Amino acid sequence: MRQIKIKSSLYDYSVQFVDDVKKQIEQLGNEGKVTYVIDQNVYRLYPDYFSTIEKDNIYFVDAVEHKKNIETCMDLITFWQSIKLKKNWKVICFGGGITQDITTFASNIYLRNVEWYFFPTTLLAMSDSCIGGKCGINMGELKNQLGVFYPPRRIYICEKFLQTLSNADYINGWGEILKFSLTEKEEFYEAVENEKQLIPCPHINDYLYEGLLVKKKIIEEDEFEGDLRRILNYGHTFGHALEAYSHNTIPHGKGVIWGIDVANFISANMGILDHDIYMKIKELIKKSFIKEEIIVEDTTRFMKILSTDKKVKNNTVYLILLKELSQLIIKPVEIDKKLEDLFKRYLEETHGYYCD
Ligand SMILES: NC(=O)c1ccc[n+]([C@@H]2O[C@H](COP(=O)([O-])OP(=O)(O)OC[C@H]3O[C@@H](n4cnc5c(N)ncnc54)[C@H](O)[C@@H]3O)[C@@H](O)[C@H]2O)c1
Ligand SMILES: [Zn+2]
């Protein structure tokens, strides 16, 4: 069984790649008292996995963004109180990033903390959010305003959960994996580029494993989001702005992949990245991920959104730019007319590329 160990100042924890979810549930159950937090869609889609669990020991999560708030966390904690959850119990969580964020937050604050274990069920959660310990809880319309660092004790990745994932949710995971593949090892990117089919991908476990190794190295060195962890923002500056610009009709993964393309264009035009590498990655993006034109008509509104990004300081955005395959750099760039003009040129030059 493949395993990744992660060092953290709180406690070390691990990721295990597993085949038999039911067996793992049984083993955890044999170790002591447990309770479950389960995405209600996952529960419905995989009834066999959960058939031995008593329903009144499960808190069901309705995984929609507007319910990722403190009220839901309190509702979960109220449930825990009602079943008299004690500090020596284990909380076992199944779901994507929303269920993860709610469980992280609630299990960190209840009784000052209770141990939790995580079975990520989306490709995004498997590829990225399951390690690092971060969580974000929304306040009204404002995303991820509350949060703590509190990793699960163990993470179990089972690719069987991916069978029922929508195309958009599969791409959400690929956004992060593509990012990791360009971060550290050239061979990683080459393998992705040569893979015959990315959605669904027959070798997804290999890419998850390689990607998590990249993230592991970064979070072990920079656990609480200092400068190094900024590298993980590759593709995310323009990606997040696009998500917001589209009023969240464009999902995260597509935004990130497009954001990688924009960042590469900027890098190539600043003379940092070889134009051929920019085009090589663009071709992969076209082949596997983006099949329609991404339209940004109002670049002024787009730049305004970009300038309100949490990570922008003094009107300076820290762009993560590719220098070579597997080499990212951080470049402070002022958000001004020059950057807007460069972005406009990207839009003009890419016009028609992704939809033919
Ligand atoms: N904590 C972090 O480090 C971190 C990182 C990135 C994103 N996030 C957060 O994660 C959230 C997004 O999470 P996500 O994209 O993983 O998914 P999600 O939790 O938003 O779930 C998306 C949809 O997929 C469904 N689903 C889950 N597993 C499924 C499966 N196996 N088959 C079919 N449907 C399934 C859910 O019920 C839901 O309808 C956002 O709120 C984001 O802010 C957190
Ligand atoms: Zn992301």
CSV table of C-alpha atoms and ligand atoms in Angstrom, one decimal:
chain,number,residue,atom,x,y,z
A,1,MET,CA,0.0,0.0,0.0
A,2,ARG,CA,1.3,3.4,-1.0
A,3,GLN,CA,1.8,5.9,1.9
A,4,ILE,CA,2.9,9.4,2.4
A,5,LYS,CA,4.0,10.7,5.8
A,6,ILE,CA,3.7,14.3,6.6
A,7,LYS,CA,5.5,16.2,9.4
A,8,SER,CA,3.6,19.0,11.1
A,9,SER,CA,4.3,21.0,14.2
A,10,LEU,CA,1.0,19.7,15.6
A,11,TYR,CA,1.6,16.0,15.0
A,12,ASP,CA,2.7,13.9,12.1
A,13,TYR,CA,0.1,12.3,9.9
A,14,SER,CA,-0.2,10.2,6.8
A,15,VAL,CA,-1.9,9.6,3.5
A,16,GLN,CA,-2.7,6.0,2.6
A,17,PHE,CA,-3.9,4.8,-0.8
A,18,VAL,CA,-6.6,2.2,-0.2
A,19,ASP,CA,-8.8,-0.1,-2.2
A,20,ASP,CA,-11.3,-1.3,0.4
A,21,VAL,CA,-13.1,1.5,2.1
A,22,LYS,CA,-15.4,-0.8,4.0
A,23,LYS,CA,-12.5,-2.6,5.6
A,24,GLN,CA,-10.9,0.7,6.7
A,25,ILE,CA,-14.2,1.8,8.2
A,26,GLU,CA,-14.3,-1.5,10.1
A,27,GLN,CA,-10.8,-1.1,11.3
A,28,LEU,CA,-11.3,2.4,12.6
A,29,GLY,CA,-14.5,1.3,14.3
A,30,ASN,CA,-12.6,-1.5,16.1
A,31,GLU,CA,-10.1,1.0,17.5
A,32,GLY,CA,-12.6,2.7,19.8
A,33,LYS,CA,-15.7,5.0,19.7
A,34,VAL,CA,-16.3,6.8,16.4
A,35,THR,CA,-18.8,9.1,14.8
A,36,TYR,CA,-19.2,10.0,11.1
A,37,VAL,CA,-19.6,13.2,9.0
A,38,ILE,CA,-20.7,12.2,5.5
A,39,ASP,CA,-21.5,14.2,2.4
A,40,GLN,CA,-25.2,13.2,1.8
A,41,ASN,CA,-24.6,12.6,-1.9
A,42,VAL,CA,-21.7,10.3,-1.2
A,43,TYR,CA,-23.8,8.4,1.3
A,44,ARG,CA,-26.5,8.0,-1.4
A,45,LEU,CA,-24.0,7.0,-4.1
A,46,TYR,CA,-22.1,4.4,-2.1
A,47,PRO,CA,-24.6,2.7,0.1
A,48,ASP,CA,-22.6,-0.5,0.3
A,49,TYR,CA,-19.6,1.2,2.0
A,50,PHE,CA,-21.8,2.6,4.8
A,51,SER,CA,-24.2,-0.3,5.3
A,52,THR,CA,-22.8,-1.3,8.7
A,53,ILE,CA,-22.9,2.2,10.1
A,54,GLU,CA,-25.9,3.2,12.3
A,55,LYS,CA,-27.7,6.1,10.7
A,56,ASP,CA,-28.2,8.0,13.9
A,57,ASN,CA,-24.4,8.1,14.3
A,58,ILE,CA,-23.9,10.1,11.1
A,59,TYR,CA,-24.1,13.8,10.6
A,60,PHE,CA,-25.1,14.4,6.9
A,61,VAL,CA,-23.6,17.4,5.1
A,62,ASP,CA,-25.4,19.1,2.3
A,63,ALA,CA,-22.3,20.2,0.4
A,64,VAL,CA,-23.3,23.5,-1.1
A,65,GLU,CA,-21.1,26.6,-0.7
A,66,HIS,CA,-23.7,28.8,1.0
A,67,LYS,CA,-24.0,26.3,3.8
A,68,LYS,CA,-20.2,26.2,4.5
A,69,ASN,CA,-20.7,28.5,7.4
A,70,ILE,CA,-20.5,28.8,11.2
A,71,GLU,CA,-24.2,27.8,11.6
A,72,THR,CA,-23.5,24.4,10.0
A,73,CYS,CA,-20.4,24.0,12.2
A,74,MET,CA,-22.5,24.7,15.2
A,75,ASP,CA,-25.2,22.4,14.0
A,76,LEU,CA,-22.6,19.6,13.7
A,77,ILE,CA,-21.3,20.4,17.2
A,78,THR,CA,-24.8,20.3,18.6
A,79,PHE,CA,-25.2,16.9,17.1
A,80,TRP,CA,-21.9,15.8,18.7
A,81,GLN,CA,-23.2,17.1,22.1
A,82,SER,CA,-26.4,15.2,21.6
A,83,ILE,CA,-24.5,11.9,21.1
A,84,LYS,CA,-22.2,12.7,24.0
A,85,LEU,CA,-19.0,12.7,21.9
A,86,LYS,CA,-16.0,12.6,24.2
A,87,LYS,CA,-12.4,13.6,23.5
A,88,ASN,CA,-11.2,10.0,23.1
A,89,TRP,CA,-13.6,9.4,20.1
A,90,LYS,CA,-12.7,9.6,16.5
A,91,VAL,CA,-14.5,11.7,13.9
A,92,ILE,CA,-14.5,10.1,10.5
A,93,CYS,CA,-15.3,12.3,7.5
A,94,PHE,CA,-16.3,11.5,3.9
A,95,GLY,CA,-16.6,14.2,1.3
A,96,GLY,CA,-15.1,16.9,-0.7
A,97,GLY,CA,-13.6,20.3,0.3
A,98,ILE,CA,-16.9,21.6,1.8
A,99,THR,CA,-17.4,18.6,4.1
A,100,GLN,CA,-13.7,18.7,4.9
A,101,ASP,CA,-13.7,22.4,5.9
A,102,ILE,CA,-16.7,22.0,8.1
A,103,THR,CA,-15.2,19.0,9.8
A,104,THR,CA,-11.8,20.6,10.3
A,105,PHE,CA,-13.3,23.7,11.9
A,106,ALA,CA,-15.8,21.9,14.2
A,107,SER,CA,-13.4,19.2,15.3
A,108,ASN,CA,-10.7,21.8,16.1
A,109,ILE,CA,-13.0,23.9,18.3
A,110,TYR,CA,-15.1,21.3,20.0
A,111,LEU,CA,-13.6,20.3,23.4
A,112,ARG,CA,-10.6,22.2,22.2
A,113,ASN,CA,-10.1,19.5,19.6
A,114,VAL,CA,-11.2,16.0,18.7
A,115,GLU,CA,-9.2,13.7,16.4
A,116,TRP,CA,-10.5,13.4,12.9
A,117,TYR,CA,-9.9,11.1,9.9
A,118,PHE,CA,-10.6,11.9,6.3
A,119,PHE,CA,-11.7,10.0,3.2
A,120,PRO,CA,-11.6,12.6,0.5
A,121,THR,CA,-14.2,11.8,-2.2
A,122,THR,CA,-13.6,14.5,-4.8
A,123,LEU,CA,-10.5,14.8,-7.0
A,124,LEU,CA,-9.8,18.3,-5.6
A,125,ALA,CA,-9.8,17.1,-2.0
A,126,MET,CA,-7.7,14.0,-2.9
A,127,SER,CA,-5.2,16.0,-5.0
A,128,ASP,CA,-4.8,19.1,-2.8
A,129,SER,CA,-6.9,20.1,0.2
A,130,CYS,CA,-6.6,16.8,2.1
A,131,ILE,CA,-3.1,17.7,3.3
A,132,GLY,CA,-1.9,21.0,4.8
A,133,GLY,CA,-4.6,21.2,7.5
A,134,LYS,CA,-6.1,24.4,6.2
A,135,CYS,CA,-9.8,25.2,6.3
A,136,GLY,CA,-12.0,28.1,5.3
A,137,ILE,CA,-15.5,28.9,6.5
A,138,ASN,CA,-17.6,31.5,4.8
A,139,MET,CA,-19.3,34.5,6.4
A,140,GLY,CA,-22.3,35.4,4.3
A,141,GLU,CA,-21.1,36.2,0.8
A,142,LEU,CA,-17.4,36.4,1.9
A,143,LYS,CA,-15.5,33.3,1.2
A,144,ASN,CA,-13.2,31.5,3.7
A,145,GLN,CA,-13.1,34.3,6.3
A,146,LEU,CA,-12.8,32.0,9.3
A,147,GLY,CA,-10.3,29.2,9.6
A,148,VAL,CA,-7.8,27.1,11.5
A,149,PHE,CA,-5.0,24.8,10.7
A,150,TYR,CA,-6.0,21.3,11.9
A,151,PRO,CA,-5.0,18.3,9.8
A,152,PRO,CA,-6.7,14.9,9.9
A,153,ARG,CA,-4.7,12.2,11.7
A,154,ARG,CA,-4.9,10.0,8.7
A,155,ILE,CA,-6.2,10.4,5.1
A,156,TYR,CA,-7.5,7.5,3.1
A,157,ILE,CA,-7.5,8.0,-0.7
A,158,CYS,CA,-9.7,5.5,-2.6
A,159,GLU,CA,-10.0,6.3,-6.3
A,160,LYS,CA,-13.2,4.3,-6.5
A,161,PHE,CA,-15.1,7.4,-5.3
A,162,LEU,CA,-14.1,9.2,-8.5
A,163,GLN,CA,-16.4,7.0,-10.6
A,164,THR,CA,-19.4,9.2,-9.9
A,165,LEU,CA,-17.7,12.6,-10.2
A,166,SER,CA,-19.0,15.2,-12.7
A,167,ASN,CA,-16.6,16.3,-15.5
A,168,ALA,CA,-16.3,19.8,-13.8
A,169,ASP,CA,-15.4,18.2,-10.5
A,170,TYR,CA,-12.8,16.0,-12.2
A,171,ILE,CA,-11.3,19.1,-13.8
A,172,ASN,CA,-11.2,20.8,-10.4
A,173,GLY,CA,-8.7,18.2,-9.3
A,174,TRP,CA,-6.7,18.4,-12.5
A,175,GLY,CA,-6.2,22.1,-12.0
A,176,GLU,CA,-4.1,21.3,-8.9
A,177,ILE,CA,-2.4,18.3,-10.3
A,178,LEU,CA,-1.3,20.2,-13.4
A,179,LYS,CA,0.0,22.9,-11.1
A,180,PHE,CA,2.0,20.4,-9.1
A,181,SER,CA,3.3,18.8,-12.3
A,182,LEU,CA,4.9,22.1,-13.3
A,183,THR,CA,6.3,22.8,-9.9
A,184,GLU,CA,9.1,20.4,-9.3
A,185,LYS,CA,10.0,17.6,-11.6
A,186,GLU,CA,10.0,17.8,-15.4
A,187,GLU,CA,9.2,14.1,-15.7
A,188,PHE,CA,6.0,14.6,-13.8
A,189,TYR,CA,4.8,17.1,-16.4
A,190,GLU,CA,6.0,15.0,-19.3
A,191,ALA,CA,4.0,12.0,-17.9
A,192,VAL,CA,0.8,14.1,-17.7
A,193,GLU,CA,1.4,15.4,-21.2
A,194,ASN,CA,1.9,11.8,-22.6
A,195,GLU,CA,-1.1,10.3,-20.8
A,196,LYS,CA,-3.7,9.2,-23.2
A,197,GLN,CA,-6.7,10.0,-21.2
A,198,LEU,CA,-6.9,12.5,-18.3
A,199,ILE,CA,-10.7,12.4,-17.7
A,200,PRO,CA,-11.2,9.9,-16.2
A,201,CYS,CA,-7.6,8.8,-15.9
A,202,PRO,CA,-6.6,5.2,-15.5
A,203,HIS,CA,-3.4,6.2,-13.7
A,204,ILE,CA,-4.9,8.8,-11.5
A,205,ASN,CA,-3.4,7.3,-8.3
A,206,ASP,CA,0.1,7.8,-9.7
A,207,TYR,CA,-0.5,11.5,-10.4
A,208,LEU,CA,-2.2,12.0,-7.0
A,209,TYR,CA,0.8,10.4,-5.3
A,210,GLU,CA,3.3,12.5,-7.2
A,211,GLY,CA,1.3,15.7,-6.7
A,212,LEU,CA,0.9,15.2,-3.0
A,213,LEU,CA,4.7,14.6,-2.7
A,214,VAL,CA,5.2,18.0,-4.2
A,215,LYS,CA,2.7,19.6,-1.8
A,216,LYS,CA,4.1,17.7,1.2
A,217,LYS,CA,7.6,19.2,0.6
A,218,ILE,CA,6.2,22.7,0.4
A,219,ILE,CA,3.9,22.5,3.5
A,220,GLU,CA,6.5,20.8,5.6
A,221,GLU,CA,8.9,23.7,5.0
A,222,ASP,CA,6.3,26.4,5.3
A,223,GLU,CA,3.4,25.1,7.3
A,224,PHE,CA,1.6,28.3,8.0
A,225,GLU,CA,1.6,30.1,4.7
A,226,GLY,CA,4.7,32.1,4.6
A,227,ASP,CA,6.5,33.0,1.3
A,228,LEU,CA,7.3,29.5,0.0
A,229,ARG,CA,3.7,28.4,0.2
A,230,ARG,CA,2.9,31.2,-2.3
A,231,ILE,CA,4.2,28.9,-5.0
A,232,LEU,CA,1.0,26.9,-4.6
A,233,ASN,CA,-0.8,29.9,-5.9
A,234,TYR,CA,0.4,29.3,-9.5
A,235,GLY,CA,-2.6,29.7,-11.8
A,236,HIS,CA,-4.7,30.9,-8.9
A,237,THR,CA,-4.3,34.7,-9.2
A,238,PHE,CA,-6.0,35.0,-12.6
A,239,GLY,CA,-8.0,31.8,-11.9
A,240,HIS,CA,-9.7,33.2,-8.7
A,241,ALA,CA,-10.3,36.5,-10.5
A,242,LEU,CA,-12.0,34.7,-13.3
A,243,GLU,CA,-14.2,32.7,-10.9
A,244,ALA,CA,-15.3,35.9,-9.3
A,245,TYR,CA,-15.7,37.7,-12.6
A,246,SER,CA,-18.0,35.0,-13.8
A,247,HIS,CA,-20.0,35.1,-10.6
A,248,ASN,CA,-18.8,31.6,-9.9
A,249,THR,CA,-20.3,30.1,-13.0
A,250,ILE,CA,-16.7,29.1,-14.0
A,251,PRO,CA,-15.5,26.4,-11.6
A,252,HIS,CA,-12.3,26.6,-9.6
A,253,GLY,CA,-10.4,24.0,-11.7
A,254,LYS,CA,-11.1,25.5,-15.0
A,255,GLY,CA,-10.2,28.9,-13.6
A,256,VAL,CA,-6.9,27.6,-12.3
A,257,ILE,CA,-6.0,25.9,-15.6
A,258,TRP,CA,-6.9,29.1,-17.6
A,259,GLY,CA,-4.9,31.1,-14.9
A,260,ILE,CA,-1.9,28.9,-15.6
A,261,ASP,CA,-2.2,29.7,-19.3
A,262,VAL,CA,-2.5,33.4,-18.6
A,263,ALA,CA,0.5,33.3,-16.2
A,264,ASN,CA,2.6,31.5,-18.8
A,265,PHE,CA,1.7,34.0,-21.5
A,266,ILE,CA,2.8,36.8,-19.2
A,267,SER,CA,5.9,35.0,-18.4
A,268,ALA,CA,6.7,34.4,-22.0
A,269,ASN,CA,6.1,38.0,-22.8
A,270,MET,CA,8.3,39.2,-20.0
A,271,GLY,CA,11.1,37.1,-21.5
A,272,ILE,CA,11.1,34.7,-18.6
A,273,LEU,CA,9.6,31.6,-20.2
A,274,ASP,CA,10.4,30.1,-23.6
A,275,HIS,CA,7.5,30.7,-26.0
A,276,ASP,CA,7.6,27.1,-27.1
A,277,ILE,CA,7.0,25.9,-23.6
A,278,TYR,CA,4.1,28.3,-23.3
A,279,MET,CA,2.6,26.8,-26.4
A,280,LYS,CA,3.4,23.2,-25.4
A,281,ILE,CA,1.4,23.6,-22.2
A,282,LYS,CA,-1.3,25.5,-24.0
A,283,GLU,CA,-1.8,22.5,-26.4
A,284,LEU,CA,-2.2,20.1,-23.5
A,285,ILE,CA,-4.7,22.4,-21.9
A,286,LYS,CA,-6.6,22.5,-25.2
A,287,LYS,CA,-6.5,18.8,-25.7
A,288,SER,CA,-7.7,17.9,-22.3
A,289,PHE,CA,-9.3,20.7,-20.3
A,290,ILE,CA,-10.6,23.8,-22.1
A,291,LYS,CA,-12.8,23.3,-25.0
A,292,GLU,CA,-14.5,26.7,-25.3
A,293,GLU,CA,-13.6,30.3,-25.4
A,294,ILE,CA,-13.2,32.0,-22.0
A,295,ILE,CA,-14.7,35.4,-22.6
A,296,VAL,CA,-13.6,38.4,-20.6
A,297,GLU,CA,-15.3,41.5,-22.1
A,298,ASP,CA,-14.8,44.0,-19.4
A,299,THR,CA,-11.1,43.9,-18.6
A,300,THR,CA,-11.4,47.0,-16.3
A,301,ARG,CA,-13.8,45.1,-14.1
A,302,PHE,CA,-11.6,42.0,-14.2
A,303,MET,CA,-8.5,44.0,-13.1
A,304,LYS,CA,-10.5,45.6,-10.3
A,305,ILE,CA,-11.4,42.1,-9.1
A,306,LEU,CA,-7.7,41.1,-9.4
A,307,SER,CA,-6.6,44.1,-7.3
A,308,THR,CA,-9.0,43.1,-4.4
A,309,ASP,CA,-7.4,39.6,-4.1
A,310,LYS,CA,-6.4,38.8,-0.5
A,311,LYS,CA,-2.8,38.3,-1.6
A,312,VAL,CA,-2.4,41.7,-3.3
A,313,LYS,CA,-0.6,44.3,-1.3
A,314,ASN,CA,0.0,48.0,-2.2
A,315,ASN,CA,-1.5,47.3,-5.6
A,316,THR,CA,1.2,44.8,-6.2
A,317,VAL,CA,0.3,41.2,-7.2
A,318,TYR,CA,2.8,38.5,-6.6
A,319,LEU,CA,2.6,36.5,-9.8
A,320,ILE,CA,3.8,33.0,-9.8
A,321,LEU,CA,5.5,32.5,-13.1
A,322,LEU,CA,7.0,29.5,-14.9
A,323,LYS,CA,10.6,30.0,-15.8
A,324,GLU,CA,11.2,26.5,-17.1
A,325,LEU,CA,9.3,23.2,-16.8
A,326,SER,CA,9.5,22.5,-13.1
A,327,GLN,CA,10.8,25.9,-12.1
A,328,LEU,CA,8.5,28.6,-10.7
A,329,ILE,CA,9.4,32.1,-9.6
A,330,ILE,CA,7.6,34.7,-7.6
A,331,LYS,CA,7.5,38.1,-9.3
A,332,PRO,CA,5.9,41.2,-7.8
A,333,VAL,CA,4.1,43.1,-10.5
A,334,GLU,CA,2.2,46.3,-10.2
A,335,ILE,CA,-1.5,46.2,-11.2
A,336,ASP,CA,-1.5,49.0,-13.8
A,337,LYS,CA,-2.4,49.7,-17.4
A,338,LYS,CA,0.7,47.8,-18.6
A,339,LEU,CA,-0.5,44.6,-17.0
A,340,GLU,CA,-4.1,45.2,-18.2
A,341,ASP,CA,-2.7,45.7,-21.8
A,342,LEU,CA,-0.7,42.5,-21.5
A,343,PHE,CA,-3.8,40.7,-20.4
A,344,LYS,CA,-5.8,42.2,-23.3
A,345,ARG,CA,-3.1,40.9,-25.7
A,346,TYR,CA,-3.5,37.4,-24.1
A,347,LEU,CA,-7.2,37.6,-24.8
A,348,GLU,CA,-6.7,38.7,-28.4
A,349,GLU,CA,-4.1,36.2,-29.2
A,350,THR,CA,-6.0,33.3,-27.6
A,351,HIS,CA,-9.3,34.3,-29.3
A,352,GLY,CA,-10.6,31.3,-31.2
A,353,TYR,CA,-7.8,29.0,-29.9
A,354,TYR,CA,-9.8,26.9,-27.4
A,355,CYS,CA,-13.0,26.5,-29.4
A,356,ASP,CA,-11.9,25.2,-32.8
B,1,LIG,N1,-9.2,23.5,3.0
B,1,LIG,C1,-8.5,23.6,1.9
B,1,LIG,O1,-7.3,23.6,1.8
B,1,LIG,C2,-9.3,23.9,0.6
B,1,LIG,C3,-8.6,23.9,-0.6
B,1,LIG,C4,-9.3,24.0,-1.8
B,1,LIG,C5,-10.7,24.2,-1.7
B,1,LIG,N2,-11.3,24.2,-0.5
B,1,LIG,C6,-12.8,24.3,-0.4
B,1,LIG,O2,-13.4,23.2,-0.9
B,1,LIG,C7,-14.6,23.4,-1.5
B,1,LIG,C8,-14.8,22.7,-2.8
B,1,LIG,O3,-14.6,21.3,-2.6
B,1,LIG,P1,-14.6,20.2,-3.6
B,1,LIG,O4,-14.5,20.7,-5.0
B,1,LIG,O5,-13.7,19.1,-3.2
B,1,LIG,O6,-16.1,19.6,-3.5
B,1,LIG,P2,-17.4,19.9,-2.7
B,1,LIG,O7,-17.2,19.5,-1.3
B,1,LIG,O8,-17.8,21.3,-3.0
B,1,LIG,O9,-18.4,19.0,-3.4
B,1,LIG,C9,-18.8,19.2,-4.8
B,1,LIG,C10,-20.0,18.4,-5.2
B,1,LIG,O10,-19.6,17.0,-5.4
B,1,LIG,C11,-20.4,16.1,-4.6
B,1,LIG,N3,-19.5,15.0,-4.4
B,1,LIG,C12,-18.6,14.8,-3.4
B,1,LIG,N4,-18.0,13.6,-3.6
B,1,LIG,C13,-18.6,13.0,-4.7
B,1,LIG,C14,-18.4,11.8,-5.4
B,1,LIG,N5,-17.5,10.9,-5.0
B,1,LIG,N6,-19.2,11.5,-6.5
B,1,LIG,C15,-20.2,12.4,-6.8
B,1,LIG,N7,-20.4,13.6,-6.2
B,1,LIG,C16,-19.6,13.9,-5.2
B,1,LIG,C17,-20.8,16.9,-3.4
B,1,LIG,O11,-21.9,16.4,-2.8
B,1,LIG,C18,-21.1,18.3,-4.1
B,1,LIG,O12,-22.3,18.3,-4.7
B,1,LIG,C19,-14.8,24.9,-1.6
B,1,LIG,O13,-15.6,25.4,-0.5
B,1,LIG,C20,-13.3,25.4,-1.3
B,1,LIG,O14,-13.3,26.7,-0.7
B,1,LIG,C21,-10.6,24.0,0.6
B,2,ZN,ZN,-6.9,25.6,-6.0
